[in-house]
Amino acid sequence: MMTDRDSTTGAGGPEGTPLGGRPSAGETGTTGTTEGAGARRAELAANLARVEERIASACAAAGRERSDVTLIVVTKTYPASDVRLLHELGVRNVAENRDQDAAPKAAACADLDLRWHFVGQLQTNKVRSVASYADVVHSIDRMKLVTSLSTAAGNAGRELGCLLQVALDAGAGARGERGGVAPEGIEELAAAVDAASGLRLEGLMTVAPLTGPYAGRPRAAFERMMEFSSGLRGGHPAANMVSAGMSADLEEAVAAGATHVRVGTAVLGVRPRLG
């Protein structure tokens, strides 16, 4: 069973929790039988145990407490039934990168005590939907998005946690190849989020870049992110979250000081995309 700062402990979900859940739009029946659900649960449990061992080992090597690092399981392309199984196994933080997958899945799992993270590039025409279910948005990278999210959060009567996505491959005034604000734009964007109603500045997020000086050097990239985080906390002490590291490079992220790692494939496996 996974444990982290945002998790509740205990032996999974309540007795009688349905394994399959309600399918979201476009789902295929990967756990349509009790036997299939049991096999999938065992697969997820084994994968979670391996990921937990990796995180714990990385924390030990870095001289950090295991509780310093939160695991966020990225469930993109996988059905709501998998989210329910993950919840039974102790997962409380789940993420999506496309609203068309996330919205129906969040609705199907609305009865579960989950913290939903939106980690993909966000278009303004999806903001209203994302603001209705996401607890934390990891991909704030432009002023227009701040304004739109603030309005949507107010209309929904919610407060959204916000991370600024930083692109280490972006030049001044430009966005990165995988989204994100250039390092030079962090403070201006942070001030905008801090001043916006309905939004709460929580920290920074990055993806190891594929181009530029940090390409192929995730440890160096994440260490640079920690420098930016330290600078941000100088003016915004509560913005202490650093979301970095995925299945292939979570150890490097933990070693650098990341507080949250986003893991999909290592937990859920490589499976066909939903239709």
CSV table of C-alpha atoms in Angstrom, one decimal:
chain,number,residue,atom,x,y,z
A,1,MET,CA,0.0,0.0,0.0
A,2,MET,CA,1.3,3.4,-0.9
A,3,THR,CA,1.7,6.2,1.7
A,4,ASP,CA,2.4,9.8,1.1
A,5,ARG,CA,1.7,13.2,2.6
A,6,ASP,CA,-1.7,13.5,1.0
A,7,SER,CA,-2.8,9.9,1.5
A,8,THR,CA,-5.0,8.4,4.0
A,9,THR,CA,-3.7,5.2,5.5
A,10,GLY,CA,-5.5,1.9,5.9
A,11,ALA,CA,-6.2,-1.2,4.0
A,12,GLY,CA,-7.5,0.3,0.8
A,13,GLY,CA,-11.2,1.2,0.1
A,14,PRO,CA,-14.2,0.4,2.2
A,15,GLU,CA,-15.6,-3.1,2.2
A,16,GLY,CA,-18.0,-3.6,-0.6
A,17,THR,CA,-16.5,-1.0,-2.9
A,18,PRO,CA,-17.2,-2.1,-6.5
A,19,LEU,CA,-14.1,-3.1,-8.4
A,20,GLY,CA,-15.3,-2.1,-11.8
A,21,GLY,CA,-17.0,1.2,-11.2
A,22,ARG,CA,-19.0,3.1,-13.8
A,23,PRO,CA,-17.3,3.2,-17.2
A,24,SER,CA,-16.6,6.6,-18.7
A,25,ALA,CA,-17.3,7.5,-22.2
A,26,GLY,CA,-15.2,5.5,-24.7
A,27,GLU,CA,-14.0,2.9,-22.1
A,28,THR,CA,-13.5,-0.7,-23.0
A,29,GLY,CA,-14.1,-3.4,-20.5
A,30,THR,CA,-10.7,-4.4,-19.2
A,31,THR,CA,-12.0,-5.4,-15.9
A,32,GLY,CA,-15.5,-6.5,-16.8
A,33,THR,CA,-15.5,-9.7,-14.8
A,34,THR,CA,-14.6,-10.5,-11.2
A,35,GLU,CA,-11.8,-12.7,-12.3
A,36,GLY,CA,-10.4,-10.0,-14.6
A,37,ALA,CA,-10.7,-7.4,-11.9
A,38,GLY,CA,-8.8,-9.6,-9.5
A,39,ALA,CA,-6.0,-10.1,-12.0
A,40,ARG,CA,-5.8,-6.4,-12.7
A,41,ARG,CA,-5.8,-5.6,-9.0
A,42,ALA,CA,-2.9,-8.0,-8.4
A,43,GLU,CA,-1.0,-6.4,-11.4
A,44,LEU,CA,-1.5,-2.9,-10.1
A,45,ALA,CA,-0.5,-3.9,-6.5
A,46,ALA,CA,2.7,-5.5,-7.8
A,47,ASN,CA,3.5,-2.4,-9.9
A,48,LEU,CA,2.8,-0.1,-7.0
A,49,ALA,CA,5.0,-2.1,-4.7
A,50,ARG,CA,7.9,-1.8,-7.2
A,51,VAL,CA,7.4,2.0,-7.6
A,52,GLU,CA,7.2,2.4,-3.8
A,53,GLU,CA,10.5,0.5,-3.5
A,54,ARG,CA,12.1,2.8,-6.1
A,55,ILE,CA,10.9,6.0,-4.3
A,56,ALA,CA,11.9,4.7,-0.9
A,57,SER,CA,15.4,3.7,-2.1
A,58,ALA,CA,15.8,7.1,-3.8
A,59,CYS,CA,14.8,8.9,-0.6
A,60,ALA,CA,17.2,6.8,1.4
A,61,ALA,CA,20.0,7.5,-1.0
A,62,ALA,CA,19.3,11.3,-0.8
A,63,GLY,CA,19.0,11.3,3.0
A,64,ARG,CA,15.3,12.2,2.7
A,65,GLU,CA,12.2,10.9,4.6
A,66,ARG,CA,9.9,8.8,2.5
A,67,SER,CA,7.1,11.1,3.6
A,68,ASP,CA,8.8,14.0,1.8
A,69,VAL,CA,7.7,12.7,-1.6
A,70,THR,CA,4.1,12.3,-2.8
A,71,LEU,CA,3.4,9.8,-5.6
A,72,ILE,CA,0.8,11.0,-8.1
A,73,VAL,CA,-0.4,8.2,-10.4
A,74,VAL,CA,-1.1,9.3,-13.9
A,75,THR,CA,-4.1,7.3,-15.2
A,76,LYS,CA,-4.3,8.7,-18.8
A,77,THR,CA,-5.8,6.3,-21.3
A,78,TYR,CA,-6.9,3.9,-18.5
A,79,PRO,CA,-10.5,3.3,-17.3
A,80,ALA,CA,-12.2,4.5,-14.2
A,81,SER,CA,-12.2,0.9,-13.0
A,82,ASP,CA,-8.4,1.1,-12.7
A,83,VAL,CA,-8.8,4.3,-10.6
A,84,ARG,CA,-11.1,2.4,-8.3
A,85,LEU,CA,-8.6,-0.4,-7.9
A,86,LEU,CA,-5.8,2.1,-7.3
A,87,HIS,CA,-7.9,3.7,-4.6
A,88,GLU,CA,-8.4,0.3,-2.9
A,89,LEU,CA,-4.6,-0.1,-2.9
A,90,GLY,CA,-4.2,3.2,-1.1
A,91,VAL,CA,-3.6,5.7,-3.9
A,92,ARG,CA,-5.1,9.1,-3.2
A,93,ASN,CA,-3.4,11.3,-5.8
A,94,VAL,CA,-4.3,10.7,-9.5
A,95,ALA,CA,-3.6,12.8,-12.6
A,96,GLU,CA,-4.8,13.3,-16.1
A,97,ASN,CA,-3.4,15.2,-19.0
A,98,ARG,CA,-6.5,15.5,-21.3
A,99,ASP,CA,-9.8,16.9,-20.1
A,100,GLN,CA,-11.8,14.6,-22.4
A,101,ASP,CA,-10.4,11.6,-20.5
A,102,ALA,CA,-10.4,13.3,-17.1
A,103,ALA,CA,-13.9,14.8,-16.8
A,104,PRO,CA,-15.9,11.6,-17.2
A,105,LYS,CA,-13.4,9.6,-15.1
A,106,ALA,CA,-13.6,12.1,-12.3
A,107,ALA,CA,-17.4,12.0,-12.4
A,108,ALA,CA,-17.4,8.2,-12.3
A,109,CYS,CA,-15.1,8.3,-9.3
A,110,ALA,CA,-16.8,11.2,-7.5
A,111,ASP,CA,-17.6,9.0,-4.5
A,112,LEU,CA,-13.9,8.3,-3.8
A,113,ASP,CA,-11.6,10.5,-1.6
A,114,LEU,CA,-9.2,11.4,-4.4
A,115,ARG,CA,-7.1,14.4,-5.1
A,116,TRP,CA,-7.2,15.1,-8.9
A,117,HIS,CA,-4.2,16.7,-10.6
A,118,PHE,CA,-4.4,18.1,-14.2
A,119,VAL,CA,-0.9,17.8,-15.7
A,120,GLY,CA,-1.3,18.3,-19.4
A,121,GLN,CA,-1.1,21.5,-21.5
A,122,LEU,CA,-4.4,23.3,-20.9
A,123,GLN,CA,-6.4,25.2,-23.6
A,124,THR,CA,-8.6,28.0,-22.4
A,125,ASN,CA,-11.7,26.3,-23.9
A,126,LYS,CA,-11.2,23.4,-21.5
A,127,VAL,CA,-10.7,25.6,-18.4
A,128,ARG,CA,-14.3,25.6,-17.2
A,129,SER,CA,-14.5,21.8,-17.3
A,130,VAL,CA,-11.1,21.3,-15.6
A,131,ALA,CA,-12.0,23.8,-12.9
A,132,SER,CA,-15.0,21.7,-12.0
A,133,TYR,CA,-13.0,18.6,-10.8
A,134,ALA,CA,-9.3,19.3,-10.6
A,135,ASP,CA,-7.8,20.1,-7.2
A,136,VAL,CA,-4.4,21.1,-8.6
A,137,VAL,CA,-3.4,22.3,-12.1
A,138,HIS,CA,0.3,21.7,-12.8
A,139,SER,CA,0.5,23.4,-16.2
A,140,ILE,CA,0.1,27.2,-15.7
A,141,ASP,CA,2.3,28.8,-18.3
A,142,ARG,CA,0.7,32.0,-19.5
A,143,MET,CA,-1.3,35.0,-18.2
A,144,LYS,CA,-4.4,34.2,-20.3
A,145,LEU,CA,-4.7,30.9,-18.5
A,146,VAL,CA,-4.5,32.5,-15.1
A,147,THR,CA,-7.3,34.9,-16.0
A,148,SER,CA,-9.5,32.1,-17.4
A,149,LEU,CA,-8.9,29.7,-14.5
A,150,SER,CA,-9.6,32.4,-11.9
A,151,THR,CA,-13.0,33.2,-13.6
A,152,ALA,CA,-13.9,29.5,-13.9
A,153,ALA,CA,-12.9,28.7,-10.3
A,154,GLY,CA,-15.0,31.6,-9.1
A,155,ASN,CA,-18.0,30.4,-11.1
A,156,ALA,CA,-17.6,26.9,-9.7
A,157,GLY,CA,-17.2,28.2,-6.1
A,158,ARG,CA,-13.8,26.4,-5.8
A,159,GLU,CA,-10.2,27.2,-5.1
A,160,LEU,CA,-7.6,25.6,-7.3
A,161,GLY,CA,-4.0,24.8,-6.4
A,162,CYS,CA,-1.7,26.0,-9.2
A,163,LEU,CA,1.8,25.1,-10.3
A,164,LEU,CA,3.8,27.1,-12.8
A,165,GLN,CA,5.1,24.8,-15.5
A,166,VAL,CA,8.7,25.8,-16.2
A,167,ALA,CA,10.3,25.0,-19.5
A,168,LEU,CA,14.0,24.6,-19.2
A,169,ASP,CA,14.3,24.5,-23.0
A,170,ALA,CA,12.5,27.8,-23.6
A,171,GLY,CA,14.2,31.0,-24.6
A,172,ALA,CA,13.2,34.4,-23.2
A,173,GLY,CA,9.6,35.2,-23.9
A,174,ALA,CA,8.9,31.8,-25.5
A,175,ARG,CA,7.1,28.6,-24.4
A,176,GLY,CA,8.9,25.3,-24.3
A,177,GLU,CA,8.4,22.5,-26.8
A,178,ARG,CA,6.3,20.6,-24.2
A,179,GLY,CA,4.7,23.7,-22.8
A,180,GLY,CA,5.8,25.8,-19.9
A,181,VAL,CA,7.0,29.4,-19.2
A,182,ALA,CA,10.6,30.4,-19.7
A,183,PRO,CA,12.5,30.8,-16.4
A,184,GLU,CA,12.6,34.5,-16.8
A,185,GLY,CA,8.8,34.6,-16.6
A,186,ILE,CA,8.4,32.7,-13.4
A,187,GLU,CA,8.1,35.7,-11.0
A,188,GLU,CA,5.6,37.7,-13.2
A,189,LEU,CA,3.4,34.7,-13.6
A,190,ALA,CA,3.6,33.8,-9.9
A,191,ALA,CA,2.5,37.3,-8.9
A,192,ALA,CA,-0.5,37.0,-11.3
A,193,VAL,CA,-1.6,33.7,-9.7
A,194,ASP,CA,-1.0,35.0,-6.2
A,195,ALA,CA,-3.3,38.0,-6.9
A,196,ALA,CA,-6.0,36.0,-8.7
A,197,SER,CA,-9.2,35.1,-6.8
A,198,GLY,CA,-10.0,31.4,-6.7
A,199,LEU,CA,-6.3,30.3,-7.3
A,200,ARG,CA,-3.6,29.3,-4.8
A,201,LEU,CA,0.0,29.3,-5.8
A,202,GLU,CA,1.6,26.0,-4.7
A,203,GLY,CA,4.9,25.8,-6.6
A,204,LEU,CA,6.5,24.7,-9.8
A,205,MET,CA,6.3,21.8,-12.2
A,206,THR,CA,8.7,20.7,-15.0
A,207,VAL,CA,9.2,17.9,-17.5
A,208,ALA,CA,12.8,16.8,-18.3
A,209,PRO,CA,13.5,18.6,-21.6
A,210,LEU,CA,14.1,16.8,-24.9
A,211,THR,CA,16.1,19.7,-26.4
A,212,GLY,CA,18.4,22.4,-25.2
A,213,PRO,CA,21.3,22.3,-22.6
A,214,TYR,CA,19.4,19.9,-20.3
A,215,ALA,CA,18.4,17.3,-22.9
A,216,GLY,CA,19.4,13.9,-21.6
A,217,ARG,CA,20.4,15.3,-18.2
A,218,PRO,CA,17.3,15.0,-16.0
A,219,ARG,CA,19.3,15.3,-12.7
A,220,ALA,CA,20.8,18.6,-13.8
A,221,ALA,CA,17.4,19.8,-15.0
A,222,PHE,CA,15.7,19.0,-11.8
A,223,GLU,CA,18.5,20.5,-9.7
A,224,ARG,CA,18.1,23.7,-11.7
A,225,MET,CA,14.3,23.6,-11.0
A,226,MET,CA,15.1,23.4,-7.3
A,227,GLU,CA,17.1,26.6,-7.6
A,228,PHE,CA,14.0,28.3,-9.2
A,229,SER,CA,11.9,26.9,-6.4
A,230,SER,CA,14.1,28.4,-3.8
A,231,GLY,CA,13.9,31.8,-5.5
A,232,LEU,CA,10.1,31.5,-5.8
A,233,ARG,CA,9.8,30.7,-2.1
A,234,GLY,CA,11.7,33.9,-1.2
A,235,GLY,CA,8.6,35.9,-2.2
A,236,HIS,CA,6.0,33.2,-1.9
A,237,PRO,CA,6.9,31.0,1.1
A,238,ALA,CA,3.9,28.7,0.8
A,239,ALA,CA,4.7,27.8,-2.8
A,240,ASN,CA,6.9,24.9,-1.8
A,241,MET,CA,5.7,22.1,-4.1
A,242,VAL,CA,8.0,20.9,-6.9
A,243,SER,CA,6.4,18.4,-9.3
A,244,ALA,CA,9.1,16.7,-11.3
A,245,GLY,CA,10.1,13.2,-12.4
A,246,MET,CA,8.1,10.4,-14.2
A,247,SER,CA,8.5,6.7,-14.6
A,248,ALA,CA,11.9,6.9,-16.3
A,249,ASP,CA,13.5,9.5,-14.1
A,250,LEU,CA,11.8,9.6,-10.7
A,251,GLU,CA,15.1,8.7,-8.9
A,252,GLU,CA,16.8,11.8,-10.4
A,253,ALA,CA,13.9,14.0,-9.3
A,254,VAL,CA,13.9,12.7,-5.8
A,255,ALA,CA,17.6,13.1,-5.5
A,256,ALA,CA,17.3,16.7,-6.6
A,257,GLY,CA,14.6,17.5,-4.1
A,258,ALA,CA,11.2,17.1,-5.8
A,259,THR,CA,8.2,16.9,-3.5
A,260,HIS,CA,5.9,15.1,-6.0
A,261,VAL,CA,6.6,12.6,-8.8
A,262,ARG,CA,4.1,11.8,-11.5
A,263,VAL,CA,4.2,8.1,-12.5
A,264,GLY,CA,2.0,6.4,-15.1
A,265,THR,CA,3.6,3.6,-17.1
A,266,ALA,CA,5.5,2.1,-14.2
A,267,VAL,CA,2.2,1.7,-12.3
A,268,LEU,CA,-0.4,1.0,-15.0
A,269,GLY,CA,1.8,-0.7,-17.6
A,270,VAL,CA,1.8,-0.2,-21.4
A,271,ARG,CA,-1.7,-0.9,-22.7
A,272,PRO,CA,-3.8,0.0,-25.7
A,273,ARG,CA,-5.3,3.5,-25.7
A,274,LEU,CA,-9.0,3.9,-25.1
A,275,GLY,CA,-11.1,4.7,-28.1
